[in-house]
Coordinates of C-alpha atoms and ligand atoms in Angstrom, one line a residue:
M1 CA 33.6 112.1 226.6
T2 CA 32.9 111.6 230.5
Y3 CA 34.7 108.3 230.4
L4 CA 37.7 109.8 229.1
L5 CA 37.8 112.4 231.7
H6 CA 36.9 109.8 234.3
A7 CA 39.8 107.6 233.1
L8 CA 42.5 110.2 233.2
A9 CA 41.0 111.5 236.5
E10 CA 41.6 107.8 238.2
R11 CA 45.0 108.1 237.2
A12 CA 45.9 111.8 238.0
G13 CA 47.2 111.3 241.5
E14 CA 50.4 109.5 239.9
F15 CA 51.0 112.6 237.5
I16 CA 50.3 115.1 240.3
R17 CA 53.0 113.5 242.0
L18 CA 55.3 113.6 239.3
R19 CA 54.3 117.2 238.5
R20 CA 55.1 118.3 242.0
D21 CA 58.5 116.3 241.9
I22 CA 59.4 118.3 238.6
H23 CA 58.3 121.4 240.3
Q24 CA 60.9 120.7 243.3
H25 CA 63.5 120.4 240.7
P26 CA 63.1 123.3 238.2
E27 CA 65.9 123.4 235.4
L28 CA 66.5 126.6 233.3
A29 CA 66.8 126.5 229.6
F30 CA 69.0 123.7 228.0
E31 CA 69.8 122.5 231.6
E32 CA 66.7 120.3 231.8
H33 CA 68.9 117.2 232.2
R34 CA 66.9 115.4 235.2
T35 CA 63.6 116.6 233.7
A36 CA 64.3 115.1 230.2
A37 CA 65.5 111.9 231.6
L38 CA 62.4 111.6 233.7
V39 CA 60.5 112.2 230.5
A40 CA 62.4 109.7 228.1
D41 CA 62.5 107.0 230.8
K42 CA 58.9 107.0 231.4
L43 CA 58.3 107.2 227.4
E44 CA 60.5 104.1 226.9
A45 CA 58.9 102.2 229.8
W46 CA 55.4 102.6 228.1
G47 CA 56.8 101.4 224.8
Y48 CA 57.7 104.8 223.0
A49 CA 60.6 104.8 220.4
V50 CA 62.7 107.7 222.5
E51 CA 65.4 110.1 221.1
R52 CA 67.2 112.2 223.7
G53 CA 69.1 115.1 223.3
V54 CA 67.0 116.6 220.4
G55 CA 68.2 120.5 220.1
G56 CA 70.0 120.0 223.3
T57 CA 67.8 118.7 226.1
G58 CA 64.8 118.1 224.1
V59 CA 63.0 114.5 224.0
V60 CA 61.0 112.9 221.1
G61 CA 58.6 110.0 221.8
R62 CA 57.2 108.2 218.9
L63 CA 54.6 105.4 218.9
V64 CA 53.6 104.0 215.7
R65 CA 50.2 101.9 215.5
G66 CA 48.0 100.2 212.9
T67 CA 48.1 101.2 209.4
G68 CA 47.1 104.9 209.4
T69 CA 49.5 107.1 207.5
R70 CA 48.7 110.3 209.5
K71 CA 51.4 111.8 211.7
L72 CA 50.3 113.9 214.7
G73 CA 52.8 116.1 216.8
I74 CA 52.0 117.4 220.5
R75 CA 54.5 119.7 222.1
A76 CA 55.0 120.3 225.7
D77 CA 58.0 122.6 227.2
M78 CA 60.1 121.6 230.0
D79 CA 62.0 124.6 231.5
A80 CA 61.8 126.7 234.4
L81 CA 62.6 130.3 235.2
P82 CA 65.2 132.1 237.5
I83 CA 62.6 133.3 240.0
E84 CA 62.9 132.5 243.7
E85 CA 59.4 130.7 244.6
A86 CA 57.3 132.4 247.1
N87 CA 53.8 130.6 247.3
G88 CA 54.4 128.6 250.6
R89 CA 53.7 125.2 248.5
A90 CA 54.8 121.9 250.4
W91 CA 56.4 121.3 246.8
A92 CA 58.2 124.3 246.6
S93 CA 61.6 124.7 244.5
R94 CA 64.3 123.3 246.1
S95 CA 66.9 125.2 244.2
A96 CA 67.3 128.8 245.2
G97 CA 66.3 131.2 242.6
R98 CA 64.6 128.7 240.2
M99 CA 61.1 128.4 240.0
H100 CA 58.5 126.5 237.6
A101 CA 56.7 129.8 237.4
C102 CA 55.2 129.3 234.1
G103 CA 53.6 125.6 234.6
H104 CA 55.9 124.0 232.2
D105 CA 56.1 121.3 235.0
G106 CA 52.1 120.7 234.5
H107 CA 52.4 121.0 230.6
T108 CA 54.9 118.1 230.8
A109 CA 53.0 116.0 233.1
M110 CA 49.6 116.4 231.2
L111 CA 51.4 115.2 228.1
L112 CA 53.2 112.4 230.1
A113 CA 49.7 111.2 231.5
A114 CA 48.2 111.3 228.1
A115 CA 51.2 109.3 226.7
R116 CA 50.7 106.9 229.1
H117 CA 47.1 106.5 228.5
L118 CA 47.6 106.3 224.6
A119 CA 50.0 103.7 225.0
E120 CA 48.3 101.7 227.1
D121 CA 44.6 102.0 225.9
G122 CA 44.7 104.7 222.9
R123 CA 42.6 103.8 220.2
F124 CA 44.4 105.2 217.2
S125 CA 46.0 104.3 213.8
G126 CA 49.0 106.4 212.7
T127 CA 52.1 108.2 214.0
L128 CA 52.2 109.9 217.3
N129 CA 55.1 112.2 217.8
L130 CA 55.2 113.6 221.4
V131 CA 57.6 116.4 221.5
F132 CA 59.1 117.8 225.0
Q133 CA 61.1 120.8 224.1
P134 CA 63.8 122.7 226.2
A135 CA 64.2 126.5 226.7
E136 CA 60.9 127.9 225.8
E137 CA 61.5 131.0 228.0
G138 CA 63.6 133.3 225.6
A139 CA 66.1 130.9 224.5
G140 CA 64.2 129.3 221.4
G141 CA 64.3 125.7 222.5
A142 CA 61.6 125.1 219.7
L143 CA 64.0 126.4 216.9
R144 CA 67.0 124.2 218.4
M145 CA 65.1 121.2 218.0
M146 CA 64.2 122.4 214.5
E147 CA 67.7 123.1 213.4
D148 CA 68.4 119.6 214.7
G149 CA 65.8 118.1 212.2
L150 CA 62.9 117.9 214.2
F151 CA 60.3 117.8 211.4
E152 CA 62.7 116.0 208.9
R153 CA 63.1 113.0 211.4
Y154 CA 59.6 113.4 212.7
P155 CA 57.3 114.5 210.1
C156 CA 54.0 115.8 211.5
D157 CA 50.8 116.8 209.3
A158 CA 49.9 119.1 212.4
I159 CA 51.2 120.1 215.5
F160 CA 49.4 121.2 218.7
A161 CA 50.4 122.6 222.3
M162 CA 48.7 123.8 225.4
H163 CA 49.4 126.7 227.9
N164 CA 47.9 127.1 231.3
M165 CA 46.5 130.7 231.9
P166 CA 45.7 132.1 235.4
G167 CA 43.0 134.6 235.3
I168 CA 40.7 132.1 233.2
A169 CA 38.3 129.4 235.2
Q170 CA 40.2 126.3 235.7
G171 CA 39.5 123.7 233.1
H172 CA 38.2 126.4 230.4
M173 CA 39.8 126.1 227.3
V174 CA 40.3 129.1 224.9
M175 CA 40.9 128.8 221.1
R176 CA 41.7 131.5 218.7
E177 CA 42.1 131.0 214.8
G178 CA 45.0 133.4 213.4
A179 CA 47.5 135.3 215.4
M180 CA 47.3 134.6 219.0
M181 CA 50.6 135.5 220.5
A182 CA 53.0 138.4 219.8
S183 CA 56.2 138.8 218.2
S184 CA 59.0 139.9 220.2
D185 CA 62.0 141.7 218.7
Y186 CA 64.9 143.5 220.5
A187 CA 67.3 146.5 219.4
T188 CA 70.4 147.7 220.9
V189 CA 71.2 151.2 219.7
I190 CA 74.9 152.9 220.1
L191 CA 74.8 156.8 219.5
T192 CA 78.4 157.8 218.8
G193 CA 78.9 161.4 218.7
I194 CA 81.8 163.8 220.0
G195 CA 82.2 164.5 223.6
G196 CA 83.4 167.6 225.0
H197 CA 82.8 170.1 228.1
G198 CA 79.5 171.1 229.0
A199 CA 80.1 174.7 228.8
M200 CA 81.2 174.3 224.9
P201 CA 78.3 172.3 223.4
H202 CA 78.7 173.7 220.0
K203 CA 82.2 172.0 219.8
T204 CA 80.4 168.6 220.5
A205 CA 77.9 166.4 218.8
D206 CA 75.7 165.5 221.6
P207 CA 74.6 161.7 221.8
L208 CA 72.4 162.3 224.6
V209 CA 70.3 165.0 223.0
A210 CA 70.1 162.8 220.0
A211 CA 69.0 160.0 222.4
A212 CA 66.3 161.9 224.0
A213 CA 64.8 162.9 220.4
I214 CA 65.0 159.4 219.3
V215 CA 62.9 158.2 222.4
M216 CA 60.3 160.7 221.6
A217 CA 60.4 160.2 217.9
L218 CA 60.0 156.2 218.4
Q219 CA 56.7 156.9 220.0
T220 CA 55.2 158.0 216.7
I221 CA 55.4 154.7 215.1
V222 CA 52.7 153.3 216.8
A223 CA 50.8 156.5 216.8
R224 CA 51.3 157.3 213.1
N225 CA 52.4 154.1 211.0
I226 CA 50.4 151.3 212.6
D227 CA 46.7 150.5 211.9
P228 CA 44.9 151.9 215.1
L229 CA 43.2 148.5 215.0
Q230 CA 46.6 146.4 215.3
P231 CA 48.2 146.0 218.5
A232 CA 51.8 147.0 218.4
V233 CA 54.4 148.0 221.2
V234 CA 57.7 150.1 220.8
T235 CA 59.3 150.5 224.3
V236 CA 62.4 151.9 225.2
G237 CA 63.4 150.1 228.2
A238 CA 67.0 151.6 228.9
L239 CA 68.9 154.6 228.1
H240 CA 72.6 155.0 229.3
A241 CA 74.4 158.2 228.5
G242 CA 76.8 160.4 230.6
Q243 CA 78.2 160.9 234.1
A244 CA 78.6 164.3 235.2
N245 CA 76.5 167.3 234.8
N246 CA 79.2 169.4 233.0
V247 CA 80.4 166.7 230.4
I248 CA 78.9 166.0 227.1
P249 CA 79.2 162.2 226.7
A250 CA 80.6 160.7 223.5
S251 CA 78.3 158.0 223.2
A252 CA 74.7 156.7 224.4
R253 CA 72.8 153.4 224.3
L254 CA 69.2 152.5 224.0
E255 CA 67.8 149.1 224.7
I256 CA 64.4 148.7 222.7
S257 CA 61.7 146.0 222.7
V258 CA 59.1 145.8 220.0
R259 CA 56.1 143.6 219.7
S260 CA 53.2 143.0 217.2
V261 CA 50.6 140.3 216.6
D262 CA 50.8 140.5 212.8
R263 CA 53.6 139.6 210.4
D264 CA 53.2 142.6 208.2
V265 CA 52.8 145.1 211.0
R266 CA 56.3 143.1 212.6
A267 CA 58.0 144.0 209.3
T268 CA 56.7 147.7 209.3
L269 CA 58.0 148.2 212.9
E270 CA 61.5 147.1 212.1
Q271 CA 61.8 149.3 209.1
R272 CA 60.4 152.3 210.9
V273 CA 62.2 151.9 214.0
R274 CA 65.5 151.7 212.0
A275 CA 64.7 154.8 210.0
V276 CA 63.6 156.9 212.6
I277 CA 66.6 156.2 214.7
E278 CA 69.1 156.6 211.8
L279 CA 67.5 159.7 210.4
Q280 CA 67.0 161.2 213.8
A281 CA 70.5 160.6 214.6
Q282 CA 71.8 161.8 211.3
S283 CA 69.9 165.3 211.8
F284 CA 72.0 165.7 215.2
G285 CA 75.4 164.6 213.6
V286 CA 75.4 161.5 215.5
H287 CA 76.2 158.0 214.2
A288 CA 73.8 155.4 215.1
D289 CA 74.7 151.7 215.1
V290 CA 71.3 149.6 215.2
Q291 CA 71.7 145.8 216.2
W292 CA 68.4 144.3 215.6
R293 CA 67.9 140.9 217.1
P294 CA 64.9 139.2 215.9
G295 CA 62.9 137.4 218.8
Y296 CA 60.0 135.1 218.7
S297 CA 57.7 135.2 215.7
V298 CA 54.0 135.8 215.7
L299 CA 52.5 132.8 216.7
V300 CA 49.4 132.2 214.2
N301 CA 47.0 129.2 214.5
T302 CA 46.0 127.8 211.2
P303 CA 42.2 127.5 210.5
A304 CA 41.4 124.0 209.7
E305 CA 43.5 122.8 213.0
T306 CA 42.1 125.3 214.9
A307 CA 38.6 124.3 213.9
F308 CA 39.6 120.7 214.7
A309 CA 41.0 121.6 218.1
R310 CA 37.7 123.5 218.9
E311 CA 35.6 120.5 218.0
V312 CA 37.9 118.1 220.4
A313 CA 37.7 120.7 223.2
T314 CA 33.7 120.9 222.9
E315 CA 33.5 117.2 222.9
L316 CA 35.1 116.9 225.7
L317 CA 34.0 119.8 228.0
G318 CA 30.8 120.8 226.4
P319 CA 30.3 124.3 224.8
D320 CA 30.0 126.4 228.0
R321 CA 33.7 125.6 229.0
V322 CA 35.0 126.5 225.7
T323 CA 35.8 130.0 224.2
P324 CA 35.9 129.5 220.4
Q325 CA 37.8 132.7 219.6
G326 CA 39.6 134.2 222.2
P327 CA 41.5 137.6 222.1
P328 CA 45.3 137.6 221.2
L329 CA 47.9 138.0 223.9
T330 CA 51.0 140.2 223.9
G331 CA 53.3 137.6 225.1
S332 CA 55.6 135.4 223.2
E333 CA 55.8 131.9 222.6
D334 CA 58.5 129.8 220.5
F335 CA 55.9 127.3 219.5
A336 CA 55.3 130.1 216.8
F337 CA 58.4 128.8 215.1
M338 CA 56.8 125.2 214.9
L339 CA 53.7 126.8 213.4
E340 CA 55.9 128.6 210.7
R341 CA 56.6 124.9 209.4
V342 CA 53.9 122.9 210.4
P343 CA 49.9 123.6 210.5
G344 CA 48.6 123.6 214.0
S345 CA 47.1 125.2 216.8
Y346 CA 48.0 126.4 220.3
V347 CA 45.3 126.3 223.0
L348 CA 44.9 127.8 226.4
I349 CA 43.5 126.0 229.3
G350 CA 42.3 128.2 232.4
N351 CA 44.6 127.9 235.6
G352 CA 41.9 129.2 237.9
N353 CA 40.8 132.8 238.7
E354 CA 39.5 134.6 241.9
A355 CA 36.7 131.8 242.6
G356 CA 39.9 129.1 243.1
D357 CA 42.9 129.3 245.1
A358 CA 45.6 132.2 245.0
A359 CA 48.2 130.7 243.7
S360 CA 46.4 129.3 240.6
A361 CA 45.0 132.9 239.8
C362 CA 48.2 134.4 240.2
M363 CA 49.7 135.5 236.9
V364 CA 52.6 133.1 235.4
H365 CA 56.2 134.6 235.7
N366 CA 55.3 135.7 239.4
P367 CA 56.9 134.1 242.6
G368 CA 53.4 133.4 244.0
Y369 CA 52.3 131.2 240.9
D370 CA 51.7 127.6 241.0
F371 CA 50.1 125.3 238.2
N372 CA 46.6 124.0 239.2
D373 CA 46.9 120.1 239.4
D374 CA 43.3 119.8 238.9
N375 CA 44.1 120.3 235.1
I376 CA 46.0 117.2 234.9
A377 CA 43.1 115.2 234.1
I378 CA 41.3 117.3 231.9
G379 CA 44.5 118.5 230.1
S380 CA 45.5 115.1 229.4
A381 CA 42.1 113.8 228.4
Y382 CA 42.1 116.6 225.6
W383 CA 45.5 115.1 224.4
V384 CA 44.1 111.7 224.3
L385 CA 40.9 112.5 222.5
L386 CA 42.7 114.9 220.1
A387 CA 45.2 112.0 219.2
E388 CA 42.4 109.6 218.6
R389 CA 40.4 111.9 216.6
F390 CA 43.4 112.9 214.6
L391 CA 44.4 109.5 214.0
A392 CA 41.3 107.9 213.5
D393 CA 41.7 105.6 210.6
A394 CA 39.0 104.9 207.8
A395 CA 39.7 101.1 208.5
G396 CA 39.0 101.4 212.2
A397 CA 41.6 102.4 214.7
S398 CA 43.3 99.7 216.4
R399 CA 43.9 99.1 220.2
P400 CA 47.2 98.2 221.3
Q401 CA 48.2 94.4 220.5
Ligands
ZN1 ZN1 56.8 131.9 230.6
ZN2 ZN1 55.3 129.4 229.4

């Protein structure tokens, strides 16, 4: 598959410039107007049927070719983060306090480079749906696009996505069948007791003591209720109560985050967190109000599509540059919602390690990070090959008319 790598590398300069342009103009969740317009204009110019404003600022480009009936989805994300960039790049962010610190500029550029090659030179038969989603960073842009009828209007037999990962050798790809990224859920807990004089605790119901007991009791959930071979996290990240040393407060507030990489573990965590809080509070004569906010789901890659993704990566890069079954990660990703509806696989592409430059090895969500432009040719070649293999028709895939 060196011809494909070569073909995409020859054109990479244009998309590296595009990536750096997007990088200079980072936009936060659901504000990706400039980026979305840029994506939509390019796709239209290359002959895609384009819909703008899907789920807010999302864009879908569809290309139908030949008589094939299969329908493929590929997703890239477009949003940036509220971080002040500090990597000294010439193409650093021009917006104070905003930065493409997760490489979504690179994901968008890689899929655009593939889109152009597929439109002009792609050998496939069927329907190609390219999904550029807004607001991956916590605001659930994938879900918004789905609520807006993404898969009803653009049905897909399978959908794929890619994320860069610092710390992994540049251009190396990592696959994983099953749970790959964690669920993330949140709870705000308000404890209401009876405040009073610090010298007369027997006339109060102290929510601060209850809160302290709850923080400790919550630590037993991972230790005592979850299979030791299953990753799980229960973190109390904030505890607010009281103002003065001689006043027992009337209320306390806890902020909790909960993560897991298994759907059953996730359900157990919620049930136990609620039970521990409510029954501990009750034992102290304090009322607990638990506001549970479900976040991103566990991202689960389906077996057949992951095997297919592995075959494509191995054909492109050779077995030495493909990890067939990597470890799960405790980060979260809203592509998980798409995989709850459509089979598919999410893969990682190495952004570089200590052998490369510092910004490429720097972890995402860090002010020193930058997407590695050497991945544009490889990532886009992967998308082209994946589309050509997925939409290979028995009657023979067709080139553009
Ligand atoms: Zn991120
Ligand atoms: Zn990201």
